[in-house]
Amino acid sequence: MSNLRGAYVDLAVIRENVKVLHDLAKNSEVMAVVKADAYGHGLIPVAKAARQGGASWLGTALLEEAILLRKSGDKGRILTWLGYPQDKWQECIDLDIDVSVSSIDIASEVIAAAKKIGKTAKVHIKVDTGLGRNGVMPQDLADLTKVLEEATAIGLVEVIAVWTHFALADAPSSPTIVKQLEVLDESFKFVQSRGFKNLMKHAANSAATLTAPHTHFDLVRPGIAVYGITPGGEVGKASQYGLAPAMSLKATATLVKEVPAGHGISYGAEYVTTTDTKIALIPLGYADGIPRIAGNKGPVVAQGKKFKVAGRVCMDQFVIDIGQLDFSTGDEVVLFGDPAKNEPDVEEWAQASQSIGYEIVTRLGPRVPRIYLNEI
Ligand SMILES: *Cc1c(COP(=O)(O)O)cnc(C)c1O
C-alpha cells in the first residue's frame, strides 16, 4: 500500500554513508551531525543508524535535541553547541552530554550548573577562527581559558576539545581554510600551554571530511554527507564519494484528468496547456516544505519520466502536466530521491528553488510522514 505522501528514509543508506565517511577519515572519530531533526530525516531513527554505521559521536545544535537523544536511550558521546544563558545546562551535564562554550557568559552558566548538581561538565572550547558566527574570538581566548582553568581546578569542568567551524569548506581550494587552520592551531597550542591534557581538535564538516584530509584531526563532523547529499560548491556530486541519498520524497496522485489546450493551471495561470493533455494533482505544497519559488521548475518523476511542476505550488498541492502518459489517480510520483534509480536529485530541487540541498530536506513539514526502511 502506498501512502498519500511520504519521505522514505532508508536507514541502511545512513549506516553505509557513515561507514564511507569513516573510511575517508580512517584515523579520526566520526560525529554524525543530527541537528534539525537529523536534517529533516528524523532524529532518533537516524541517530540509531548512524551509531550502527560507526559514529562514536553525535552532534546537535540545540541542547534539547541532545537531551532527546540521551532520553531515547543513546549511550554514546554527544556534543551540543548552541545553548543560551537560561538553557538546560544542568540537564545536559547530568545526562553526560558534552557542551560547547564560546563566551565567558556561557562558561559561567555551565560552571554554575555543574556546581549545583555536583558533576563535571565536559566542555569543548569553540573558537571563531574566521567564520564570524559562533565561537570565542582569538583575542578573548585567554580570558575564557582562565575561567575554565579555575573551574577545572575544582573539578567542575573537564576541557575536552578546542574546535572550530569553516566559513567556506564547500570551496576546498579557498585560502580562508589555511588561515582558519592557522588560527585553530594557535588557539589549540595556547589552551594546551595552560596545562590542559589530552585535548581533542576538530574542525571538519562534510565538505572538509570529503575533500580536505588535513582537516580531519581527531574527529570529523559530517552532517549533510550522512544523508547522502552534497554540501555543494566545489565538492561535486555525493555519488563521487560513494554516498547515496537516504531520503526519497514521494506522493500519490489524488486526481488525474484530461484538460483541453489553452487551459490555465493552478493559481494565476502561470502555466497554460499547449495541447489537449492530462494533468495530475500531487498532494504536497508549500505547507509541507515544497518551495513556492519552484513553481514551473521543480522536477517530478512519474512512470520513470521526468516532468516539471506546472504553474504555482499551492499550500497543499501542485500540478504536473503529464501529456498522454499512462498514469492514473493513485499512482505514485517521486520529487527527489536517488539519481542512480532515475529519481531526481535533491540538488535539482535546490537549483529550482535558488537554495541548497540542506534547506530542501530540513524544511519538510510535519505533515509529511517519515517512513523508515531497513531499520534494525
Ligand atoms: C551543521 C554543522 C556541521 C555539519 O555541517 P555539514 O555541512 O552539514 O556537514 C558541523 N559542525 C557544526 C558546528 C555545524 O553547525
Short mmCIF file of C-alpha atoms and ligand atoms in Angstrom, two decimals:
data_model
loop_
_atom_site.label_atom_id
_atom_site.label_comp_id
_atom_site.label_asym_id
_atom_site.label_seq_id
_atom_site.Cartn_x
_atom_site.Cartn_y
_atom_site.Cartn_z
CA MET A 1 0.00 0.00 0.00
CA SER A 2 1.37 3.39 -0.86
CA ASN A 3 0.92 6.46 1.29
CA LEU A 4 -0.68 9.70 0.26
CA ARG A 5 2.79 11.09 0.64
CA GLY A 6 5.90 10.24 2.50
CA ALA A 7 9.57 10.89 2.96
CA TYR A 8 11.05 7.40 2.78
CA VAL A 9 14.27 7.23 4.75
CA ASP A 10 16.50 4.23 4.12
CA LEU A 11 18.42 3.59 7.32
CA ALA A 12 20.70 1.09 5.60
CA VAL A 13 21.88 4.01 3.47
CA ILE A 14 22.56 6.11 6.57
CA ARG A 15 24.60 3.25 8.06
CA GLU A 16 26.54 2.85 4.83
CA ASN A 17 27.18 6.58 4.40
CA VAL A 18 28.62 6.81 7.90
CA LYS A 19 30.86 3.87 7.10
CA VAL A 20 32.02 5.55 3.89
CA LEU A 21 32.80 8.75 5.81
CA HIS A 22 34.71 6.81 8.44
CA ASP A 23 36.73 5.10 5.69
CA LEU A 24 37.58 8.53 4.31
CA ALA A 25 38.68 9.73 7.74
CA LYS A 26 40.22 6.47 8.95
CA ASN A 27 42.24 7.90 11.80
CA SER A 28 39.51 10.12 13.15
CA GLU A 29 36.33 9.53 15.04
CA VAL A 30 33.06 10.37 13.31
CA MET A 31 30.46 12.66 14.83
CA ALA A 32 27.27 12.34 12.83
CA VAL A 33 25.52 15.71 12.98
CA VAL A 34 21.82 15.14 13.62
CA LYS A 35 20.62 18.65 14.36
CA ALA A 36 17.30 19.91 12.96
CA ASP A 37 15.63 16.54 13.36
CA ALA A 38 18.53 14.85 11.56
CA TYR A 39 18.25 17.30 8.65
CA GLY A 40 14.55 16.52 8.39
CA HIS A 41 15.12 12.74 8.28
CA GLY A 42 14.05 12.06 11.89
CA LEU A 43 16.34 12.39 14.92
CA ILE A 44 16.02 9.11 16.77
CA PRO A 45 15.96 6.53 13.94
CA VAL A 46 18.79 8.31 12.10
CA ALA A 47 20.89 8.60 15.26
CA LYS A 48 20.50 4.88 15.88
CA ALA A 49 21.51 4.06 12.31
CA ALA A 50 24.47 6.43 12.49
CA ARG A 51 25.70 4.68 15.63
CA GLN A 52 25.34 1.32 13.87
CA GLY A 53 27.37 2.74 10.97
CA GLY A 54 30.21 3.64 13.31
CA ALA A 55 29.54 7.16 14.61
CA SER A 56 31.15 7.29 18.04
CA TRP A 57 29.80 10.82 18.48
CA LEU A 58 26.52 12.57 17.66
CA GLY A 59 26.27 16.34 17.30
CA THR A 60 23.31 18.65 17.77
CA ALA A 61 22.81 22.39 17.68
CA LEU A 62 20.15 22.73 20.40
CA LEU A 63 20.55 21.35 23.89
CA GLU A 64 17.06 19.89 23.79
CA GLU A 65 17.96 17.85 20.71
CA ALA A 66 20.84 16.32 22.63
CA ILE A 67 18.58 15.65 25.62
CA LEU A 68 16.05 13.91 23.37
CA LEU A 69 18.83 11.70 22.05
CA ARG A 70 20.02 10.71 25.50
CA LYS A 71 16.47 10.07 26.69
CA SER A 72 15.91 7.83 23.67
CA GLY A 73 18.48 5.53 25.22
CA ASP A 74 21.58 6.61 23.32
CA LYS A 75 24.64 5.85 25.41
CA GLY A 76 27.48 7.29 23.30
CA ARG A 77 29.22 10.66 23.27
CA ILE A 78 27.03 13.60 22.31
CA LEU A 79 28.08 17.23 21.77
CA THR A 80 25.67 20.16 21.65
CA TRP A 81 26.77 23.67 20.71
CA LEU A 82 24.01 26.25 20.59
CA GLY A 83 22.91 26.98 24.13
CA TYR A 84 21.72 30.25 25.65
CA PRO A 85 22.14 31.52 29.21
CA GLN A 86 18.94 30.07 30.74
CA ASP A 87 19.27 26.84 28.80
CA LYS A 88 19.12 23.27 30.11
CA TRP A 89 22.77 23.14 31.16
CA GLN A 90 22.13 21.16 34.33
CA GLU A 91 20.19 18.54 32.49
CA CYS A 92 22.87 18.17 29.82
CA ILE A 93 25.67 17.85 32.35
CA ASP A 94 23.60 15.41 34.36
CA LEU A 95 22.97 13.32 31.22
CA ASP A 96 26.70 13.33 30.40
CA ILE A 97 26.29 15.43 27.25
CA ASP A 98 29.34 17.41 26.15
CA VAL A 99 28.70 21.13 25.79
CA SER A 100 30.36 23.85 23.77
CA VAL A 101 31.45 27.17 25.18
CA SER A 102 32.11 30.32 23.14
CA SER A 103 31.99 33.02 25.80
CA ILE A 104 32.56 33.73 29.48
CA ASP A 105 28.80 34.24 29.89
CA ILE A 106 28.06 30.70 28.79
CA ALA A 107 31.08 29.26 30.60
CA SER A 108 29.74 30.80 33.82
CA GLU A 109 26.32 29.22 33.26
CA VAL A 110 27.92 25.84 32.65
CA ILE A 111 30.14 26.09 35.72
CA ALA A 112 27.23 27.18 37.92
CA ALA A 113 25.13 24.29 36.63
CA ALA A 114 27.94 21.80 37.27
CA LYS A 115 28.38 23.16 40.80
CA LYS A 116 24.67 22.94 41.53
CA ILE A 117 24.43 19.25 40.64
CA GLY A 118 27.90 18.32 41.79
CA LYS A 119 29.12 16.94 38.46
CA THR A 120 31.88 17.73 36.00
CA ALA A 121 30.89 19.44 32.75
CA LYS A 122 32.64 18.22 29.60
CA VAL A 123 33.48 21.34 27.64
CA HIS A 124 34.59 21.95 24.05
CA ILE A 125 36.03 25.44 23.54
CA LYS A 126 34.77 26.80 20.24
CA VAL A 127 36.99 29.34 18.54
CA ASP A 128 35.86 31.75 15.85
CA THR A 129 38.80 31.25 13.50
CA GLY A 130 37.16 33.32 10.77
CA LEU A 131 33.56 32.20 10.27
CA GLY A 132 32.21 35.25 12.05
CA ARG A 133 29.43 33.41 13.80
CA ASN A 134 29.65 31.38 16.99
CA GLY A 135 32.96 30.86 18.80
CA VAL A 136 35.24 32.91 21.02
CA MET A 137 37.38 35.47 19.21
CA PRO A 138 41.08 34.57 19.44
CA GLN A 139 41.83 37.75 21.40
CA ASP A 140 39.28 36.71 24.05
CA LEU A 141 40.51 33.13 24.34
CA ALA A 142 42.95 33.81 27.19
CA ASP A 143 40.24 35.24 29.46
CA LEU A 144 37.86 32.40 28.70
CA THR A 145 40.57 29.81 29.28
CA LYS A 146 41.37 31.36 32.65
CA VAL A 147 37.75 30.93 33.78
CA LEU A 148 37.82 27.31 32.64
CA GLU A 149 41.18 26.69 34.33
CA GLU A 150 39.78 27.78 37.66
CA ALA A 151 36.70 25.59 37.24
CA THR A 152 38.87 22.65 36.17
CA ALA A 153 40.99 23.02 39.29
CA ILE A 154 37.93 22.43 41.46
CA GLY A 155 36.56 19.59 39.36
CA LEU A 156 33.62 21.40 37.80
CA VAL A 157 34.95 21.31 34.24
CA GLU A 158 36.91 18.96 32.04
CA VAL A 159 38.07 20.60 28.83
CA ILE A 160 37.72 18.00 26.09
CA ALA A 161 38.50 19.88 22.89
CA VAL A 162 39.35 23.04 21.05
CA TRP A 163 37.30 23.29 17.92
CA THR A 164 36.08 25.47 15.08
CA HIS A 165 33.82 25.60 12.04
CA PHE A 166 34.77 26.60 8.48
CA ALA A 167 33.31 29.52 6.58
CA LEU A 168 33.99 28.20 3.09
CA ALA A 169 34.53 24.48 3.36
CA ASP A 170 32.47 23.87 0.22
CA ALA A 171 35.38 25.56 -1.56
CA PRO A 172 38.34 23.41 -0.51
CA SER A 173 40.77 25.50 -2.53
CA SER A 174 39.81 28.65 -0.63
CA PRO A 175 42.72 30.33 1.16
CA THR A 176 40.38 31.00 4.08
CA ILE A 177 40.76 27.36 5.11
CA VAL A 178 44.51 27.75 5.50
CA LYS A 179 44.03 30.90 7.55
CA GLN A 180 41.37 29.31 9.78
CA LEU A 181 43.59 26.29 10.38
CA GLU A 182 46.45 28.56 11.47
CA VAL A 183 44.21 30.29 14.00
CA LEU A 184 42.89 26.94 15.23
CA ASP A 185 46.41 25.64 15.65
CA GLU A 186 47.49 28.71 17.64
CA SER A 187 44.38 28.50 19.79
CA PHE A 188 44.89 24.81 20.41
CA LYS A 189 48.54 25.34 21.40
CA PHE A 190 47.56 28.17 23.68
CA VAL A 191 44.98 26.10 25.55
CA GLN A 192 47.47 23.22 25.75
CA SER A 193 50.07 25.58 27.17
CA ARG A 194 47.67 26.33 30.02
CA GLY A 195 48.09 22.76 31.22
CA PHE A 196 45.09 21.03 29.68
CA LYS A 197 45.91 17.46 28.69
CA ASN A 198 44.58 15.00 26.09
CA LEU A 199 42.79 17.75 24.19
CA MET A 200 40.98 16.87 21.01
CA LYS A 201 40.91 19.13 17.98
CA HIS A 202 38.07 19.13 15.48
CA ALA A 203 37.03 21.24 12.52
CA ALA A 204 35.80 19.26 9.51
CA ASN A 205 32.19 19.45 8.35
CA SER A 206 31.02 17.30 5.41
CA ALA A 207 32.85 19.21 2.72
CA ALA A 208 36.14 19.14 4.60
CA THR A 209 35.65 15.48 5.51
CA LEU A 210 35.21 14.69 1.81
CA THR A 211 37.87 16.91 0.31
CA ALA A 212 40.42 18.05 2.89
CA PRO A 213 42.10 15.18 4.78
CA HIS A 214 44.49 17.59 6.51
CA THR A 215 41.50 18.96 8.46
CA HIS A 216 40.32 15.63 9.85
CA PHE A 217 42.26 15.79 13.14
CA ASP A 218 40.76 13.73 15.97
CA LEU A 219 37.16 13.95 14.89
CA VAL A 220 35.15 14.83 11.79
CA ARG A 221 31.64 16.31 11.99
CA PRO A 222 29.77 15.50 8.79
CA GLY A 223 26.11 16.42 8.60
CA ILE A 224 24.72 16.68 5.08
CA ALA A 225 27.00 13.90 3.77
CA VAL A 226 25.49 11.45 6.27
CA TYR A 227 22.25 11.92 4.38
CA GLY A 228 23.99 11.38 1.04
CA ILE A 229 23.58 14.95 -0.12
CA THR A 230 26.42 17.11 -1.41
CA PRO A 231 27.38 20.24 0.50
CA GLY A 232 27.53 21.85 -2.96
CA GLY A 233 30.12 24.31 -4.16
CA GLU A 234 33.30 22.71 -5.43
CA VAL A 235 32.59 19.41 -3.74
CA GLY A 236 30.70 17.88 -6.67
CA LYS A 237 28.23 15.06 -6.52
CA ALA A 238 27.76 12.98 -3.40
CA SER A 239 27.88 9.81 -5.51
CA GLN A 240 31.52 10.56 -6.44
CA TYR A 241 32.40 9.73 -2.86
CA GLY A 242 30.27 6.61 -2.67
CA LEU A 243 27.47 8.32 -0.77
CA ALA A 244 23.82 7.70 -1.62
CA PRO A 245 20.81 9.81 -0.68
CA ALA A 246 18.85 8.33 2.21
CA MET A 247 15.57 10.13 1.58
CA SER A 248 13.06 9.80 -1.26
CA LEU A 249 10.08 12.14 -1.26
CA LYS A 250 7.07 10.55 -2.89
CA ALA A 251 3.37 11.24 -3.25
CA THR A 252 0.30 9.61 -4.72
CA ALA A 253 -1.66 11.49 -7.37
CA THR A 254 -5.06 12.34 -5.93
CA LEU A 255 -6.57 13.21 -9.31
CA VAL A 256 -5.62 12.61 -12.94
CA LYS A 257 -7.82 14.22 -15.58
CA GLU A 258 -7.93 15.44 -19.16
CA VAL A 259 -7.88 19.16 -19.86
CA PRO A 260 -8.05 20.97 -23.19
CA ALA A 261 -5.31 23.04 -24.81
CA GLY A 262 -5.16 26.62 -23.55
CA HIS A 263 -6.21 25.78 -20.01
CA GLY A 264 -4.61 27.74 -17.19
CA ILE A 265 -3.10 25.56 -14.46
CA SER A 266 -3.14 26.49 -10.76
CA TYR A 267 -3.40 29.98 -9.21
CA GLY A 268 -2.52 32.82 -11.52
CA ALA A 269 -2.42 30.54 -14.60
CA GLU A 270 1.34 30.83 -14.76
CA TYR A 271 1.26 27.65 -16.81
CA VAL A 272 -1.12 27.19 -19.75
CA THR A 273 -1.53 23.85 -21.53
CA THR A 274 -0.34 23.93 -25.12
CA THR A 275 -2.23 20.82 -26.27
CA ASP A 276 -5.08 18.65 -25.07
CA THR A 277 -3.38 16.84 -22.23
CA LYS A 278 -3.67 15.13 -18.87
CA ILE A 279 -2.79 16.73 -15.58
CA ALA A 280 -2.04 15.04 -12.27
CA LEU A 281 -2.67 16.61 -8.89
CA ILE A 282 0.12 15.96 -6.40
CA PRO A 283 -0.77 16.41 -2.73
CA LEU A 284 2.31 18.25 -1.49
CA GLY A 285 2.50 22.01 -1.13
CA TYR A 286 4.42 24.82 0.48
CA ALA A 287 2.83 23.95 3.83
CA ASP A 288 4.78 20.70 3.52
CA GLY A 289 8.00 22.50 2.65
CA ILE A 290 7.80 22.37 -1.14
CA PRO A 291 9.35 25.71 -2.09
CA ARG A 292 6.79 28.01 -3.71
CA ILE A 293 9.60 29.52 -5.75
CA ALA A 294 9.94 26.16 -7.56
CA GLY A 295 6.68 26.76 -9.45
CA ASN A 296 7.16 25.79 -13.14
CA LYS A 297 10.60 24.41 -12.26
CA GLY A 298 10.71 21.63 -9.66
CA PRO A 299 11.31 18.16 -11.16
CA VAL A 300 8.92 15.26 -10.62
CA VAL A 301 9.24 11.72 -11.98
CA ALA A 302 6.14 9.75 -12.94
CA GLN A 303 6.40 6.28 -14.53
CA GLY A 304 10.13 6.84 -14.94
CA LYS A 305 9.65 10.04 -16.95
CA LYS A 306 10.64 13.46 -15.72
CA PHE A 307 8.16 16.33 -15.61
CA LYS A 308 8.17 19.76 -14.00
CA VAL A 309 5.75 21.38 -11.62
CA ALA A 310 3.15 23.10 -13.84
CA GLY A 311 2.28 26.56 -12.55
CA ARG A 312 2.33 27.65 -8.95
CA VAL A 313 2.93 25.45 -5.93
CA CYS A 314 -0.11 25.86 -3.63
CA MET A 315 -0.38 25.31 0.09
CA ASP A 316 -1.31 21.63 -0.09
CA GLN A 317 -0.80 20.62 -3.69
CA PHE A 318 0.66 21.25 -7.11
CA VAL A 319 0.02 20.00 -10.63
CA ILE A 320 2.09 18.28 -13.28
CA ASP A 321 1.23 18.14 -16.99
CA ILE A 322 1.82 14.52 -17.95
CA GLY A 323 0.70 14.62 -21.61
CA GLN A 324 -0.51 11.21 -22.68
CA LEU A 325 1.40 9.26 -20.01
CA ASP A 326 -0.29 6.08 -18.86
CA PHE A 327 -0.88 7.29 -15.33
CA SER A 328 -3.93 7.23 -13.07
CA THR A 329 -5.28 8.56 -9.84
CA GLY A 330 -3.49 6.63 -7.10
CA ASP A 331 -0.22 6.26 -9.00
CA GLU A 332 2.97 7.45 -7.34
CA VAL A 333 5.40 10.23 -8.26
CA VAL A 334 8.87 10.96 -6.91
CA LEU A 335 10.01 14.51 -6.21
CA PHE A 336 13.53 13.57 -5.26
CA GLY A 337 15.49 10.52 -4.27
CA ASP A 338 18.38 8.58 -5.71
CA PRO A 339 19.50 9.71 -9.18
CA ALA A 340 21.01 6.23 -9.60
CA LYS A 341 17.41 4.96 -9.58
CA ASN A 342 16.27 7.56 -12.09
CA GLU A 343 14.80 9.74 -9.34
CA PRO A 344 15.52 13.49 -9.35
CA ASP A 345 18.50 14.60 -7.28
CA VAL A 346 17.61 16.83 -4.34
CA GLU A 347 20.15 19.22 -5.90
CA GLU A 348 17.74 19.77 -8.80
CA TRP A 349 15.14 20.99 -6.31
CA ALA A 350 17.80 23.15 -4.69
CA GLN A 351 18.58 24.76 -8.03
CA ALA A 352 14.90 25.15 -8.93
CA SER A 353 14.49 26.97 -5.61
CA GLN A 354 17.66 29.10 -5.56
CA SER A 355 18.57 27.17 -2.48
CA ILE A 356 20.73 24.31 -1.21
CA GLY A 357 20.00 20.65 -0.57
CA TYR A 358 20.24 21.34 3.16
CA GLU A 359 17.21 23.61 3.03
CA ILE A 360 15.12 21.31 0.84
CA VAL A 361 15.33 18.40 3.29
CA THR A 362 15.25 20.33 6.56
CA ARG A 363 12.16 22.34 5.59
CA LEU A 364 9.92 19.31 5.01
CA GLY A 365 7.00 19.82 7.34
CA PRO A 366 5.39 17.66 9.99
CA ARG A 367 2.51 16.67 7.66
CA VAL A 368 4.93 14.58 5.62
CA PRO A 369 5.34 11.25 7.42
CA ARG A 370 8.86 9.90 7.64
CA ILE A 371 8.73 6.24 6.70
CA TYR A 372 11.72 4.14 7.67
CA LEU A 373 13.19 1.36 5.58
CA ASN A 374 15.70 -1.24 6.76
CA GLU A 375 15.50 -0.38 10.43
CA ILE A 376 17.45 -2.85 12.58
C1 LIG B 1 25.86 21.85 10.91
C2 LIG B 1 27.22 21.73 11.44
C3 LIG B 1 28.08 20.72 10.97
C4 LIG B 1 27.74 19.83 9.80
O1 LIG B 1 27.79 20.60 8.63
P1 LIG B 1 27.58 19.89 7.20
O2 LIG B 1 27.93 20.95 6.23
O3 LIG B 1 26.13 19.52 7.16
O4 LIG B 1 28.46 18.73 7.17
C5 LIG B 1 29.30 20.58 11.58
N1 LIG B 1 29.67 21.40 12.58
C6 LIG B 1 28.88 22.41 13.04
C7 LIG B 1 29.36 23.29 14.14
C8 LIG B 1 27.64 22.61 12.47
O5 LIG B 1 26.86 23.61 12.91
#
